[in-house]
mmCIF file of C-alpha atoms in Angstrom:
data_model
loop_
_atom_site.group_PDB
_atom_site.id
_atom_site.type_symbol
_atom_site.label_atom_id
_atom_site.label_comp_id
_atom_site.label_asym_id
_atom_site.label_seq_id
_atom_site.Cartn_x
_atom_site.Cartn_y
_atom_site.Cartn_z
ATOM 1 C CA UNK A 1 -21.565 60.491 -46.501
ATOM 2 C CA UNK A 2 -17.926 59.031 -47.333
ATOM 3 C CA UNK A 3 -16.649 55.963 -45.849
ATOM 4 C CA UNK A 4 -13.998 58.780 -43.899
ATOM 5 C CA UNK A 5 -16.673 60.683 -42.813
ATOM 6 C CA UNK A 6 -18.531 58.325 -40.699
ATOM 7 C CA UNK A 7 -15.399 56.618 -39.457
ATOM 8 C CA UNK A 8 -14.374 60.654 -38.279
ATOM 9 C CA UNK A 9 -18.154 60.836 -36.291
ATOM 10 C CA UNK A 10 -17.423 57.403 -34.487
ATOM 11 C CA UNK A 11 -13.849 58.633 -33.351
ATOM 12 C CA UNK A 12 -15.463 61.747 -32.304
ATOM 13 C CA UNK A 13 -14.962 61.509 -28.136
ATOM 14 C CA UNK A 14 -11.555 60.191 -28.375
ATOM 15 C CA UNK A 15 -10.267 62.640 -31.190
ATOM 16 C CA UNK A 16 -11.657 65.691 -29.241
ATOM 17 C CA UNK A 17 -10.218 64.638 -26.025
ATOM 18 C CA UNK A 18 -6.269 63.929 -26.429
ATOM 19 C CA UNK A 19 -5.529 64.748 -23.042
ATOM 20 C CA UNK A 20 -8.217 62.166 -21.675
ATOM 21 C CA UNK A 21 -7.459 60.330 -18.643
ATOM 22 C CA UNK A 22 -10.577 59.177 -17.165
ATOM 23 C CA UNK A 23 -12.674 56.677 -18.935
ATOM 24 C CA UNK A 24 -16.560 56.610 -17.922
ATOM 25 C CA UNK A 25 -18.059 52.977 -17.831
ATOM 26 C CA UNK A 26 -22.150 53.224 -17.561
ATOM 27 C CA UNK A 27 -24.481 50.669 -17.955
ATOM 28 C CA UNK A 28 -22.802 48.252 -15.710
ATOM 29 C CA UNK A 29 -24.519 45.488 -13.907
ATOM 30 C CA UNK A 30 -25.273 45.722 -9.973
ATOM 31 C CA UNK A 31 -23.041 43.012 -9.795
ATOM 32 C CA UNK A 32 -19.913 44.612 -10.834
ATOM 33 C CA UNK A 33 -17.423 45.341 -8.353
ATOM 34 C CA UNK A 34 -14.232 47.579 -8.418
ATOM 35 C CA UNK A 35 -12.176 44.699 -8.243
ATOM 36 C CA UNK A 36 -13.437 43.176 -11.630
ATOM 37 C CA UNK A 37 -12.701 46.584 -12.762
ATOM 38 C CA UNK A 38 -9.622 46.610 -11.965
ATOM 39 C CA UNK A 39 -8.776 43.154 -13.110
ATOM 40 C CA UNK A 40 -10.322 43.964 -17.183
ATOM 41 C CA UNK A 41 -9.119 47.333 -17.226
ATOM 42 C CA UNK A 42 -6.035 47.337 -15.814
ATOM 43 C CA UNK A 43 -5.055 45.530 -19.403
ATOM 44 C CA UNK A 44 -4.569 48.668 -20.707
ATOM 45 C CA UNK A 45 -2.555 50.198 -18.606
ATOM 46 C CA UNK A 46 -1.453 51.453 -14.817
ATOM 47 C CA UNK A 47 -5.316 52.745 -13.137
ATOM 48 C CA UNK A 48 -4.594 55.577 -10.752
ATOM 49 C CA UNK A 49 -8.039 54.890 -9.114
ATOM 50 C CA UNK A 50 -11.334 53.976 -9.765
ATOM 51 C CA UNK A 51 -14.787 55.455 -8.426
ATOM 52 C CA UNK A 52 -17.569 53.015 -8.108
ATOM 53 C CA UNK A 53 -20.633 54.720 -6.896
ATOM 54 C CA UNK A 54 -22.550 52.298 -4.587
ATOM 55 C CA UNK A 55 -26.293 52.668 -2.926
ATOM 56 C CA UNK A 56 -25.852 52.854 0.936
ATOM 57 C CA UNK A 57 -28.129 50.162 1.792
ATOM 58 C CA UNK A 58 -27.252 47.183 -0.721
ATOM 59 C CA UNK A 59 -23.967 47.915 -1.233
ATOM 60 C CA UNK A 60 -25.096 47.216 -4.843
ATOM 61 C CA UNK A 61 -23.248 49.737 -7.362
ATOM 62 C CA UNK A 62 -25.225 52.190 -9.192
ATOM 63 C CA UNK A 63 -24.389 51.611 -12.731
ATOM 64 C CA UNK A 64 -21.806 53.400 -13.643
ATOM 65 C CA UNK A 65 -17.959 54.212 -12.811
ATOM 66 C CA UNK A 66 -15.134 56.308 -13.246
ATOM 67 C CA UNK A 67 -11.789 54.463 -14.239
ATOM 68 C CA UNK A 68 -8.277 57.301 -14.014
ATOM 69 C CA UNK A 69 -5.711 55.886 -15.888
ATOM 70 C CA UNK A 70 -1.931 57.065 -15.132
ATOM 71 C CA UNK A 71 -1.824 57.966 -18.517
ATOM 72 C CA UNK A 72 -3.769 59.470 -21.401
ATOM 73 C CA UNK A 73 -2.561 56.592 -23.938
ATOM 74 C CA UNK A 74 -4.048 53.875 -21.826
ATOM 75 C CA UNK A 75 -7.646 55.779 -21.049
ATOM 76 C CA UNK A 76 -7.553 55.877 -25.443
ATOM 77 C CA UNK A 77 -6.630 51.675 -25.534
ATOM 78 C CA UNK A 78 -9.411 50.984 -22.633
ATOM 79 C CA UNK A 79 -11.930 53.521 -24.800
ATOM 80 C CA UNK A 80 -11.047 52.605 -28.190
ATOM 81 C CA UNK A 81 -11.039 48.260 -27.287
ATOM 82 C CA UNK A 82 -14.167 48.407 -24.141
ATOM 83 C CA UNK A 83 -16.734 51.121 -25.521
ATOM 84 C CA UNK A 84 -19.441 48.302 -27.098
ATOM 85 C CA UNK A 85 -17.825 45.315 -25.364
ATOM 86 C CA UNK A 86 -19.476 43.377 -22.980
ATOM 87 C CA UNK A 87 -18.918 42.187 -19.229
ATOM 88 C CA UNK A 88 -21.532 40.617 -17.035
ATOM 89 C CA UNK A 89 -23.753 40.208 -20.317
ATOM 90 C CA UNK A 90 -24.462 43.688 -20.319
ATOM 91 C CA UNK A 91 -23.265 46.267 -23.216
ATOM 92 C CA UNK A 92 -20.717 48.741 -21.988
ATOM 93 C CA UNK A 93 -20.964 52.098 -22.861
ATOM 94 C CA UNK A 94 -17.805 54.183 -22.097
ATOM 95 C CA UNK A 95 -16.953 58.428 -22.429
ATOM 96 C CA UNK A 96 -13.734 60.152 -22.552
ATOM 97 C CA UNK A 97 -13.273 62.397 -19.571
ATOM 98 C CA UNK A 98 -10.707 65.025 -18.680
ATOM 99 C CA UNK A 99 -11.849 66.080 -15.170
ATOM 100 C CA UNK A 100 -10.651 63.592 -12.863
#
């Protein structure tokens, strides 16, 4: 395999998804709340609105959330920069999403 070739494969979800406004965020730790979302994310550009899952009972969030950006440029910086990156010591793991 060529040096291209496996830079093409790790490129994969935000090549096939130009029109990506919604960034994914999963393994996130209960700790997490939208407004630290907000704050780290909101580096890359305007957030439309974010959807943070939370249990009923604890309040605690449940791992994973959905960032819309205003923009499909921004959802590619926060993708391209935050996918492997860490916040609260965990390792984020992020997906390109067109539905909103």
């Amino acid at each position: 395999m060529s040096p291209r070739t496996a830079d093409a494969d790790m490129d994969v979800d935000a090549t096939d998804k130009p029109d990506a406004k919604v960034v994914i965020v999963t393994n996130l730790t209960r700790s997490v709340a939208e407004s630290h979302l907000h704050t780290i994310f909101s580096f890359y550009g305007d957030i439309a609105k974010i959807d943070l899952p939370v249990y009923g009972k604890s309040g605690q969030n449940r791992g994973k959330a959905a960032l819309q950006f205003a923009d499909a440029p921004s959802a590619h910086r926060a993708f391209s920069h935050m996918n492997g990156g860490q916040l609260d010591g965990a390792v984020l793991k992020l997906e390109l999403s067109t539905l909103p």
